Every structure is written in structure tokens, then in C-alpha cells.
CSV table of C-alpha atoms in Angstrom, one decimal:
chain,number,residue,atom,x,y,z
N,1,MET,CA,-42.6,-113.8,-60.4
N,2,ASN,CA,-39.2,-115.4,-59.7
N,3,TYR,CA,-40.3,-118.9,-60.7
N,4,GLU,CA,-36.9,-120.5,-60.0
N,5,TYR,CA,-37.1,-119.4,-56.4
N,6,PHE,CA,-40.8,-120.6,-56.3
N,7,ILE,CA,-39.9,-124.1,-57.6
N,8,ALA,CA,-36.9,-124.4,-55.3
N,9,LYS,CA,-39.1,-123.4,-52.3
N,10,ARG,CA,-41.6,-126.1,-53.3
N,11,ILE,CA,-38.9,-128.7,-53.6
N,12,ILE,CA,-37.4,-127.9,-50.2
N,13,GLY,CA,-40.8,-128.0,-48.5
N,14,SER,CA,-42.0,-131.3,-50.1
N,15,LYS,CA,-42.1,-134.4,-48.0
N,16,ALA,CA,-40.6,-136.4,-50.9
N,17,TYR,CA,-37.5,-134.2,-50.8
N,18,LYS,CA,-36.9,-135.0,-47.1
N,19,SER,CA,-37.4,-138.7,-47.5
N,20,SER,CA,-35.6,-139.0,-50.9
N,21,ILE,CA,-32.4,-141.0,-51.6
N,22,SER,CA,-30.4,-137.8,-51.5
N,23,ALA,CA,-31.6,-136.9,-48.0
N,24,PRO,CA,-28.6,-138.6,-46.1
N,25,ILE,CA,-26.1,-136.9,-48.5
N,26,ILE,CA,-27.8,-133.5,-48.0
N,27,LYS,CA,-27.6,-134.0,-44.2
N,28,ILE,CA,-23.9,-134.7,-44.5
N,29,GLY,CA,-23.4,-131.6,-46.6
N,30,ILE,CA,-25.3,-129.5,-43.9
N,31,ALA,CA,-23.2,-131.1,-41.2
N,32,ALA,CA,-20.0,-130.4,-43.1
N,33,ILE,CA,-20.9,-126.7,-43.3
N,34,ALA,CA,-21.9,-126.6,-39.6
N,35,ILE,CA,-18.7,-128.3,-38.5
N,36,GLY,CA,-16.6,-126.1,-40.7
N,37,ILE,CA,-18.1,-122.9,-39.3
N,38,VAL,CA,-17.6,-124.2,-35.7
N,39,VAL,CA,-13.9,-125.1,-36.4
N,40,MET,CA,-13.2,-121.8,-38.2
N,41,MET,CA,-15.0,-119.7,-35.5
N,42,VAL,CA,-13.0,-121.5,-32.7
N,43,ALA,CA,-9.8,-121.1,-34.6
N,44,ILE,CA,-10.2,-117.4,-35.1
N,45,ALA,CA,-11.6,-116.7,-31.6
N,46,THR,CA,-8.9,-118.6,-29.8
N,47,GLY,CA,-6.1,-117.5,-32.1
N,48,ILE,CA,-6.8,-113.8,-31.9
N,49,GLY,CA,-7.7,-114.2,-28.2
N,50,LEU,CA,-4.4,-115.8,-27.4
N,51,GLN,CA,-2.5,-113.2,-29.4
N,52,GLN,CA,-4.2,-110.3,-27.6
N,53,LYS,CA,-3.9,-111.9,-24.1
N,54,ILE,CA,-0.2,-112.6,-24.4
N,55,ARG,CA,0.5,-109.2,-25.9
N,56,ASP,CA,-1.5,-107.4,-23.2
N,57,LYS,CA,0.4,-109.3,-20.5
N,58,VAL,CA,3.8,-108.4,-21.9
N,59,VAL,CA,2.6,-104.8,-22.3
N,60,ALA,CA,1.5,-104.7,-18.7
N,61,PHE,CA,5.0,-105.2,-17.5
N,62,ASN,CA,6.9,-103.1,-20.1
N,63,GLY,CA,4.6,-100.7,-21.9
N,64,HIS,CA,4.3,-100.6,-25.7
N,65,VAL,CA,7.6,-98.7,-26.1
N,66,THR,CA,10.5,-98.5,-23.6
N,67,ILE,CA,12.7,-95.4,-23.5
N,68,THR,CA,16.2,-96.1,-22.1
N,69,ASN,CA,19.7,-94.7,-22.1
N,70,TYR,CA,22.2,-95.6,-24.7
N,71,ASP,CA,24.5,-98.0,-22.9
N,72,SER,CA,25.9,-101.5,-23.0
N,73,ASN,CA,23.6,-102.7,-20.2
N,74,ASN,CA,21.7,-105.8,-21.3
N,75,SER,CA,20.4,-106.8,-17.9
N,76,GLN,CA,16.9,-105.9,-16.6
N,77,GLU,CA,18.5,-103.6,-14.0
N,78,SER,CA,18.5,-99.8,-14.4
N,79,VAL,CA,22.1,-98.6,-14.2
N,80,VAL,CA,22.4,-95.1,-15.7
N,81,PRO,CA,19.7,-92.6,-14.6
N,82,ILE,CA,17.6,-90.5,-16.9
N,83,SER,CA,16.3,-87.1,-15.8
N,84,THR,CA,12.5,-86.7,-15.8
N,85,LYS,CA,13.0,-83.1,-17.0
N,86,GLN,CA,12.2,-84.1,-20.6
N,87,ASP,CA,9.9,-82.5,-23.2
N,88,PHE,CA,8.0,-85.8,-23.5
N,89,TYR,CA,7.3,-86.2,-19.8
N,90,PRO,CA,4.8,-86.3,-18.1
N,91,GLU,CA,2.9,-85.9,-21.4
N,92,PHE,CA,4.2,-87.0,-24.8
N,93,LYS,CA,2.6,-84.2,-26.9
N,94,SER,CA,5.0,-84.4,-29.9
N,95,VAL,CA,3.6,-87.7,-31.1
N,96,GLU,CA,-0.1,-88.4,-31.5
N,97,GLY,CA,-1.8,-91.5,-30.3
N,98,ILE,CA,0.2,-91.7,-27.0
N,99,LYS,CA,-2.1,-92.8,-24.2
N,100,HIS,CA,0.3,-92.7,-21.2
N,101,ILE,CA,3.9,-92.4,-20.2
N,102,GLN,CA,5.3,-93.5,-16.8
N,103,ALA,CA,8.8,-93.6,-15.1
N,104,VAL,CA,10.2,-96.7,-13.5
N,105,ILE,CA,13.4,-98.1,-12.0
N,106,THR,CA,14.3,-101.8,-12.0
N,107,LYS,CA,16.8,-103.3,-9.6
N,108,PHE,CA,17.8,-106.9,-8.9
N,109,GLY,CA,17.4,-108.1,-5.4
N,110,ILE,CA,17.1,-111.2,-3.3
N,111,ILE,CA,14.1,-112.1,-1.1
N,112,ARG,CA,15.4,-114.0,2.0
N,113,THR,CA,13.5,-115.9,4.6
N,114,GLU,CA,14.7,-118.2,7.4
N,115,THR,CA,14.4,-121.3,5.1
N,116,ASP,CA,14.7,-120.0,1.5
N,117,PHE,CA,15.7,-117.2,-0.8
N,118,GLU,CA,14.7,-116.1,-4.3
N,119,GLY,CA,16.2,-113.7,-6.8
N,120,VAL,CA,13.7,-111.2,-8.3
N,121,VAL,CA,13.6,-107.8,-10.0
N,122,LEU,CA,12.1,-105.0,-7.9
N,123,LYS,CA,10.3,-102.6,-10.2
N,124,GLY,CA,10.0,-99.2,-8.6
N,125,VAL,CA,7.0,-97.2,-9.7
N,126,GLY,CA,5.6,-93.9,-8.7
N,127,GLY,CA,2.4,-91.9,-8.6
N,128,ASP,CA,2.2,-91.8,-12.4
N,129,TYR,CA,2.0,-95.6,-12.7
N,130,ASP,CA,-1.0,-97.1,-14.6
N,131,TRP,CA,-2.4,-99.9,-12.5
N,132,SER,CA,-5.2,-100.8,-14.8
N,133,TYR,CA,-3.5,-104.0,-16.1
N,134,PHE,CA,-2.6,-105.2,-12.6
N,135,LYS,CA,-6.1,-104.6,-11.3
N,136,ASP,CA,-7.2,-107.2,-13.8
N,137,PHE,CA,-4.5,-109.6,-12.6
N,138,LEU,CA,-5.2,-109.1,-8.9
N,139,VAL,CA,-6.2,-112.2,-7.0
N,140,GLU,CA,-5.9,-110.9,-3.4
N,141,GLY,CA,-5.6,-107.6,-1.6
N,142,ARG,CA,-5.1,-104.3,-3.5
N,143,VAL,CA,-2.6,-102.4,-5.6
N,144,PRO,CA,-0.1,-100.2,-3.6
N,145,TYR,CA,-0.4,-96.4,-3.5
N,146,TYR,CA,2.8,-94.3,-3.9
N,147,THR,CA,1.3,-90.8,-4.3
N,148,LYS,CA,1.9,-89.7,-0.7
N,149,LYS,CA,4.6,-90.6,1.8
N,150,LEU,CA,7.3,-93.2,1.2
N,151,ASN,CA,6.0,-96.7,2.1
N,152,GLU,CA,7.1,-100.4,2.0
N,153,ASP,CA,3.9,-101.7,0.4
N,154,VAL,CA,4.5,-104.1,-2.5
N,155,LEU,CA,2.6,-106.2,-5.0
N,156,ILE,CA,4.0,-109.7,-5.6
N,157,SER,CA,3.0,-112.5,-7.9
N,158,GLN,CA,1.1,-115.6,-6.7
N,159,TYR,CA,4.0,-117.6,-8.2
N,160,ILE,CA,6.5,-116.0,-5.8
N,161,ALA,CA,4.1,-116.1,-2.9
N,162,ASN,CA,3.6,-119.9,-3.4
N,163,ARG,CA,7.4,-120.5,-3.7
N,164,MET,CA,8.3,-118.5,-0.6
N,165,GLY,CA,5.2,-119.4,1.4
N,166,PHE,CA,4.0,-115.8,1.7
N,167,LYS,CA,0.4,-114.7,2.4
N,168,LEU,CA,-1.4,-111.4,2.0
N,169,GLY,CA,-0.2,-109.1,4.9
N,170,ASP,CA,3.1,-110.8,5.4
N,171,ARG,CA,6.4,-108.9,5.7
N,172,PHE,CA,9.7,-110.0,4.2
N,173,GLN,CA,13.2,-108.7,3.8
N,174,MET,CA,14.8,-108.0,0.5
N,175,PHE,CA,18.5,-107.5,0.0
N,176,PHE,CA,20.1,-105.2,-2.7
N,177,LYS,CA,23.8,-105.3,-3.5
N,178,LYS,CA,25.8,-102.2,-3.3
N,179,GLU,CA,28.3,-101.1,-6.0
N,180,ASP,CA,31.1,-101.9,-3.5
N,181,ALA,CA,30.7,-105.7,-3.1
N,182,GLU,CA,32.7,-105.5,0.2
N,183,LYS,CA,30.0,-103.4,1.9
N,184,LEU,CA,26.9,-104.8,3.5
N,185,PRO,CA,23.8,-104.9,1.2
N,186,ASN,CA,20.9,-102.5,1.6
N,187,ILE,CA,18.0,-104.2,3.3
N,188,ILE,CA,14.3,-103.2,3.1
N,189,THR,CA,11.5,-104.9,4.9
N,190,TYR,CA,8.5,-105.0,2.6
N,191,HIS,CA,4.8,-105.4,3.3
N,192,ILE,CA,2.6,-107.5,1.0
N,193,VAL,CA,-0.6,-105.6,0.2
N,194,GLY,CA,-1.6,-107.4,-3.0
N,195,ILE,CA,-1.0,-110.6,-4.9
N,196,TYR,CA,-1.4,-110.8,-8.6
N,197,ASN,CA,-1.4,-113.6,-11.2
N,198,SER,CA,-0.9,-112.6,-14.8
N,199,GLY,CA,-0.6,-116.2,-16.0
N,200,PHE,CA,2.7,-115.3,-17.7
N,201,GLN,CA,4.9,-117.4,-15.6
N,202,ASP,CA,8.2,-116.0,-16.8
N,203,LEU,CA,7.2,-112.5,-15.9
N,204,ASP,CA,5.4,-113.5,-12.7
N,205,ALA,CA,8.6,-115.2,-11.5
N,206,THR,CA,10.6,-112.0,-12.1
N,207,TYR,CA,8.8,-108.9,-10.9
N,208,VAL,CA,7.9,-107.5,-7.5
N,209,ILE,CA,6.3,-104.0,-7.7
N,210,GLY,CA,7.4,-101.4,-5.1
N,211,ASP,CA,8.0,-97.7,-4.4
N,212,ILE,CA,10.3,-96.0,-6.9
N,213,ARG,CA,11.7,-93.8,-4.1
N,214,HIS,CA,13.3,-96.7,-2.4
N,215,MET,CA,15.2,-97.5,-5.6
N,216,GLN,CA,16.3,-93.8,-6.0
N,217,ARG,CA,17.6,-93.8,-2.4
N,218,ILE,CA,19.5,-97.1,-2.8
N,219,ASN,CA,21.0,-95.9,-6.1
N,220,ASN,CA,21.9,-92.5,-4.6
N,221,TRP,CA,19.8,-90.9,-7.4
N,222,ALA,CA,18.0,-87.6,-7.2
N,223,ALA,CA,14.2,-87.4,-7.0
N,224,ASP,CA,14.0,-86.4,-10.7
N,225,GLN,CA,16.2,-89.4,-11.9
N,226,VAL,CA,14.7,-92.7,-13.1
N,227,GLY,CA,15.8,-95.8,-15.0
N,228,ASP,CA,13.4,-96.0,-17.9
N,229,PHE,CA,10.2,-94.6,-19.3
N,230,GLU,CA,7.3,-96.9,-20.4
N,231,VAL,CA,5.1,-95.5,-23.1
N,232,PHE,CA,1.6,-96.8,-23.9
N,233,ILE,CA,-0.2,-96.2,-27.2
N,234,ASN,CA,-3.8,-96.1,-28.1
N,235,ASP,CA,-3.7,-98.5,-31.1
N,236,TYR,CA,-1.5,-101.6,-31.1
N,237,SER,CA,-1.7,-102.0,-34.9
N,238,GLU,CA,0.3,-98.8,-35.2
N,239,LEU,CA,3.1,-100.0,-32.9
N,240,ASP,CA,5.9,-99.9,-35.5
N,241,LYS,CA,4.8,-96.5,-36.8
N,242,LYS,CA,4.5,-95.0,-33.3
N,243,GLY,CA,7.7,-96.6,-32.2
N,244,ALA,CA,9.6,-94.9,-35.1
N,245,ALA,CA,7.9,-91.6,-34.3
N,246,ILE,CA,8.8,-91.8,-30.6
N,247,TYR,CA,12.5,-92.6,-31.5
N,248,LYS,CA,12.7,-89.6,-33.7
N,249,ALA,CA,11.2,-87.3,-31.0
N,250,LEU,CA,13.8,-88.4,-28.4
N,251,PRO,CA,17.1,-86.5,-27.7
N,252,SER,CA,20.2,-88.1,-29.1
N,253,THR,CA,21.2,-89.6,-25.7
N,254,LEU,CA,18.1,-91.7,-25.4
N,255,ASN,CA,17.0,-94.9,-27.2
N,256,SER,CA,13.7,-96.6,-27.6
N,257,ARG,CA,12.5,-100.2,-28.3
N,258,THR,CA,9.1,-101.5,-29.1
N,259,ILE,CA,7.7,-104.4,-27.1
N,260,SER,CA,8.0,-106.6,-30.2
N,261,GLU,CA,11.7,-105.9,-30.5
N,262,SER,CA,12.3,-106.5,-26.8
N,263,TYR,CA,10.4,-109.8,-26.8
N,264,TYR,CA,11.1,-110.8,-30.4
N,265,SER,CA,10.8,-114.5,-30.0
N,266,ILE,CA,7.4,-114.3,-28.3
N,267,PHE,CA,5.9,-112.0,-30.9
N,268,GLU,CA,7.2,-114.0,-33.8
N,269,TRP,CA,5.7,-117.1,-32.2
N,270,ILE,CA,2.2,-115.5,-31.9
N,271,LYS,CA,2.4,-114.3,-35.5
N,272,ILE,CA,2.4,-118.0,-36.5
N,273,PHE,CA,-1.2,-118.1,-35.2
N,274,ASP,CA,-2.3,-116.0,-38.2
N,275,LYS,CA,-1.0,-118.6,-40.7
N,276,ASN,CA,-2.7,-121.4,-38.7
N,277,ILE,CA,-6.0,-119.5,-38.8
N,278,TYR,CA,-5.8,-118.9,-42.6
N,279,GLY,CA,-4.8,-122.6,-43.2
N,280,ILE,CA,-7.8,-123.9,-41.1
N,281,ILE,CA,-10.2,-121.5,-42.9
N,282,GLY,CA,-9.0,-122.6,-46.3
N,283,ILE,CA,-9.2,-126.3,-45.5
N,284,MET,CA,-12.7,-126.1,-43.9
N,285,ILE,CA,-14.2,-124.1,-46.7
N,286,LEU,CA,-12.7,-126.6,-49.2
N,287,VAL,CA,-14.1,-129.6,-47.3
N,288,ALA,CA,-17.5,-127.9,-47.0
N,289,GLY,CA,-17.5,-126.9,-50.7
N,290,ILE,CA,-16.7,-130.5,-51.8
N,291,ASN,CA,-19.5,-131.9,-49.7
N,292,MET,CA,-22.0,-129.3,-51.1
N,293,ILE,CA,-20.8,-130.2,-54.7
N,294,THR,CA,-21.5,-133.8,-54.0
N,295,ALA,CA,-25.0,-132.9,-52.6
N,296,LEU,CA,-25.7,-130.7,-55.6
N,297,LEU,CA,-24.7,-133.4,-58.1
N,298,VAL,CA,-27.0,-136.0,-56.3
N,299,LEU,CA,-29.9,-133.4,-56.4
N,300,ILE,CA,-29.4,-132.9,-60.1
N,301,LEU,CA,-29.2,-136.6,-60.8
N,302,GLU,CA,-32.3,-137.2,-58.7
N,303,ARG,CA,-34.3,-134.6,-60.6
N,304,THR,CA,-33.1,-135.3,-64.1
N,305,GLN,CA,-36.7,-135.8,-65.4
N,306,MET,CA,-37.8,-132.5,-63.9
N,307,ILE,CA,-34.9,-130.7,-65.6
N,308,GLY,CA,-36.0,-132.3,-69.0
N,309,ILE,CA,-39.6,-131.2,-68.5
N,310,LEU,CA,-38.5,-127.6,-67.6
N,311,LYS,CA,-36.3,-127.5,-70.7
N,312,ALA,CA,-39.2,-128.8,-72.8
N,313,LEU,CA,-41.4,-126.1,-71.4
N,314,GLY,CA,-38.9,-123.4,-72.5
N,315,SER,CA,-36.7,-122.8,-69.5
N,316,ASN,CA,-33.1,-122.0,-70.4
N,317,ASN,CA,-30.1,-123.6,-68.8
N,318,TRP,CA,-29.3,-120.6,-66.5
N,319,SER,CA,-32.8,-120.6,-65.0
N,320,ILE,CA,-32.6,-124.2,-64.1
N,321,ARG,CA,-29.1,-123.8,-62.7
N,322,LYS,CA,-30.4,-120.9,-60.6
N,323,LEU,CA,-33.2,-123.2,-59.3
N,324,PHE,CA,-30.6,-125.7,-58.0
N,325,LEU,CA,-28.3,-122.9,-56.6
N,326,TYR,CA,-31.3,-121.6,-54.6
N,327,ASN,CA,-31.7,-125.1,-53.3
N,328,ALA,CA,-28.0,-125.3,-52.4
N,329,SER,CA,-28.1,-121.8,-50.8
N,330,TYR,CA,-30.8,-123.0,-48.4
N,331,LEU,CA,-28.7,-126.0,-47.4
N,332,ILE,CA,-25.7,-123.7,-46.9
N,333,VAL,CA,-27.7,-121.2,-44.8
N,334,LEU,CA,-29.1,-124.1,-42.7
N,335,GLY,CA,-25.6,-125.4,-42.1
N,336,LEU,CA,-24.4,-121.8,-41.2
N,337,PHE,CA,-27.3,-121.5,-38.7
N,338,TRP,CA,-26.4,-124.7,-36.8
N,339,GLY,CA,-22.7,-123.9,-37.0
N,340,ASN,CA,-23.2,-120.5,-35.6
N,341,LEU,CA,-25.4,-121.8,-32.8
N,342,LEU,CA,-22.9,-124.4,-31.8
N,343,GLY,CA,-19.8,-122.3,-32.3
N,344,LEU,CA,-21.1,-119.3,-30.4
N,345,GLY,CA,-22.4,-121.5,-27.6
N,346,LEU,CA,-19.0,-123.1,-27.3
N,347,LEU,CA,-17.2,-119.8,-27.3
N,348,PHE,CA,-19.4,-118.1,-24.7
N,349,ALA,CA,-19.2,-121.2,-22.5
N,350,GLN,CA,-15.4,-121.0,-22.6
N,351,LYS,CA,-15.4,-117.2,-22.0
N,352,TYR,CA,-17.6,-117.4,-18.9
N,353,PHE,CA,-17.0,-120.9,-17.5
N,354,LYS,CA,-13.3,-121.5,-18.5
N,355,LEU,CA,-13.9,-125.1,-19.7
N,356,PHE,CA,-10.5,-125.6,-21.4
N,357,PRO,CA,-7.4,-124.9,-19.3
N,358,LEU,CA,-3.9,-124.4,-20.8
N,359,ASP,CA,-0.4,-124.9,-19.4
N,360,PRO,CA,0.9,-121.4,-18.6
N,361,SER,CA,4.5,-122.5,-18.9
N,362,VAL,CA,3.8,-123.2,-22.6
N,363,TYR,CA,1.0,-120.8,-23.7
N,364,TYR,CA,1.5,-118.0,-21.1
N,365,VAL,CA,-2.2,-118.2,-20.1
N,366,THR,CA,-4.1,-120.4,-17.7
N,367,GLU,CA,-7.1,-121.0,-20.0
N,368,ALA,CA,-7.9,-120.7,-23.7
N,369,PRO,CA,-8.9,-117.1,-24.2
N,370,VAL,CA,-11.6,-116.2,-26.8
N,371,PHE,CA,-12.1,-113.1,-28.8
N,372,ILE,CA,-15.8,-112.7,-30.0
N,373,SER,CA,-16.5,-110.0,-32.5
N,374,VAL,CA,-19.6,-109.4,-34.7
N,375,GLY,CA,-17.3,-108.3,-37.5
N,376,TYR,CA,-15.3,-111.5,-38.1
N,377,ILE,CA,-18.5,-113.7,-37.5
N,378,LEU,CA,-20.3,-111.9,-40.3
N,379,ALA,CA,-17.3,-112.0,-42.6
N,380,LEU,CA,-16.9,-115.7,-41.9
N,381,ASN,CA,-20.5,-116.4,-42.7
N,382,ILE,CA,-20.8,-114.2,-45.8
N,383,GLY,CA,-17.4,-115.5,-47.1
N,384,THR,CA,-18.4,-119.1,-46.6
N,385,LEU,CA,-21.7,-118.6,-48.4
N,386,VAL,CA,-20.2,-116.8,-51.3
N,387,LEU,CA,-17.2,-119.1,-51.8
N,388,CYS,CA,-19.4,-122.3,-51.6
N,389,LEU,CA,-21.8,-120.8,-54.1
N,390,LEU,CA,-18.9,-120.0,-56.5
N,391,MET,CA,-17.7,-123.5,-56.1
N,392,LEU,CA,-21.2,-124.8,-57.0
N,393,LEU,CA,-21.3,-122.9,-60.3
N,394,VAL,CA,-19.0,-125.4,-61.9
N,395,PRO,CA,-20.9,-128.6,-61.1
N,396,SER,CA,-24.2,-126.9,-61.9
N,397,TYR,CA,-22.9,-126.6,-65.5
N,398,ILE,CA,-23.8,-130.3,-66.0
N,399,ILE,CA,-27.4,-129.2,-66.4
N,400,THR,CA,-26.5,-127.7,-69.8
N,401,LYS,CA,-25.5,-131.1,-71.0
N,402,ILE,CA,-28.8,-132.7,-70.2
N,403,SER,CA,-31.0,-133.4,-73.3
N,404,PRO,CA,-34.8,-132.8,-72.7
N,405,VAL,CA,-35.8,-135.9,-74.7
N,406,ARG,CA,-33.4,-138.3,-72.8
N,407,ALA,CA,-34.1,-136.6,-69.5
N,408,ILE,CA,-37.9,-137.1,-69.7
N,409,ARG,CA,-37.3,-140.8,-70.5
N,410,PHE,CA,-34.6,-141.1,-67.8
N,411,GLU,CA,-35.2,-143.8,-65.1
């Protein structure tokens, strides 16, 4: 029989234990574990959730890797055409892990109404365009379809619609400058069939999605000429590796850039979240461990006579230390239980009820996103339990210094 576990269980279940002097300190230790788990869980869930949300929004507008011409054009406008007659299009077979590739043309234009005007980028897309991201962003209407005849349907952002006073179903004129500035601009009357809101204000204020064939006609390009290719990969963690492989697979006239290179400042900013998460985890485990050390020392002091009696009966130091470690393990598990209950409740409430909004101009999202995974929750609980127990091994060493004779007479 595991008598250490048996005695620890009897101590935990006794009424004297719950009403002892150490009871308030034990409750503080349990609360410290619970609060620590809640804070760590929220930090991980919101940190990873924010990273993924921002990353997905940038990817929705640009793909994971963008293939362009080698030129000195630093604007968002497509200037030199690329032929679609490439080995990598419409399927990128030379590199594994490529989910999708699509052709686009971007062109700067001005939306003009009777009372206002707004400069935007018209992103021309075709039948190969992946609308899955924008379907998630859609707040009104539908996404346009460009698989059949040429049409003037467009998808605009809620930000642009609010600024210009547009509603679903409205029509507006958009002006595109010709190469010869002295000539009158090209004018297209577009029809709003959908309104989206990605929450990424910088991108929402920039892009209107329309038919690529209009852009080809305005630029005097052939039907097989486009501005860029956007490549989507299956696993974001392999972005740098796949980006290098894509670059090597391209002809010498083409260049490629990963999304992290194109939006360097944003991706460097979200990397800081990892350091914040590690810092919070370290501090919370340290605080919880110190509280449990205090609770354990009080438990040992309170039961000094019992320790002396057990030693007099032949128990060795390690057996008695195990007894108190079992006791401490129970307290840690109890704290983990309440921490998980509160933490998961808070995370699910935020996920489904959006309790905590954020400023999209600062965080690029309208509410705090949460990422919930069984993997990190289990790792967090197991890691907290193990690290706290390791920290308790040192103070439990004080038991070896207790003399049986003095302990039995201790008052």
C-alpha cells in the first residue's frame, strides 16, 4: 500500500485541515494557481489568435507569395504585364505544398460622386480567384462572379461605402488615368453587389475588387497578360521554405516576395506577441510557485509533530517529503481545475459573444480574437503542475532537518 498517499488523502479530507491556521494561506495558493492559469490561457489564446487573424487578413489580399516582374515599380499598380503561359500556372506542380495560384491586375483609380471623390486601387480578378477569405469578410450581398461574360459587378469595403455614402446595389463611376495625361481618362460605371469588412482598415481603405478583363482592356493588354500572381500555400509555418522554393522555380525574368517581406513591419510587430506570451507564462508560474512554496512551508510547520512521530516509527525523509508533495499536488490540481473552468469560460464567451472590442486602426481587428486548442491547454496544465512540483522539492528538504525528539515535543 502507498501509505504516503493514504496519509495525504486522510489529511486533505479531515475537517481539522480545512479549518486549520494554514487554511487561508492554502486558499491563497490555490487562487494564485487558478489566476495564473487564467492569465496564461488568455495570453496564449489572444496572442496566437491575433497573430493568425492579422496574418490571414493580409494573406486574403495578397496571397502567401506574390510573383511579379523584375522592375523598378514600387507602387501597388501593375505596370509591366506577365504572360499566363507559364509552367507554374494554373497549377504550381514543381513545388509541393502549393494550395492555389491566381492571376490579378491592380490599377489605381478615383471614385467620383457629385459631392466627393476617393482614390483606391481596383484589383482585377478572374475566374481563378479564391473567394473563401472574402466570403468570411462579407457583411452584405454576395461576391462577384467573373467566370462568364464581362460585367461591372464589384465588391467594396464597408469603410469605402461609409465614406462615400454607398449602399448595396448602388452604381458609381470610377476614373482611370491614361498613359497620355492629356487624354481623357477611362471611365467605368460599377455596380456594388457586395460589401465586405475585413477589419484591417489600411487594406479596406485601399481595395475594390472588380473584373480583371476591364483592367486588361484599359491597359491594352492581351487576354493572357496579367499583372501579378498570388500563390497560397498549405502550411504557413513553411512560408520561408516555400517562398525560396517558388523563387527557384521561376524563370529569370520573374521575382517573388513572401507576405512577411512585403509587410515586414506588420509581421515583425506580431512576432513580439510571442515574447510577451513567454514572459507572462514565466511570471505567472513563478508567482504561483512562490505561493505554493509558502503554503507547503506552513503545512510542514503546522504538522511538525506528525513528522516527528512518522520518523520515530521508521519513515525515512523521502517518504515524508512525498506525503507533503502529494498534498501540494492536490492543491495545484484544484487550482488548475478552477483556473481552466474560469479561463475556458472567458475564452468561449469572447469567441461567441465578442465581449472585448479592439480599435481596428491599432490592432487591425474589431474584437479580441481567441485561439482555443486542446494541445496548448494540456501543455500549459502539465507544464504548470510539473514546474510547481519541481519548485516544491527544495522547500520540502526542510523535513530532513527536523529531529524526531524535538518535533514530538514541538508546540
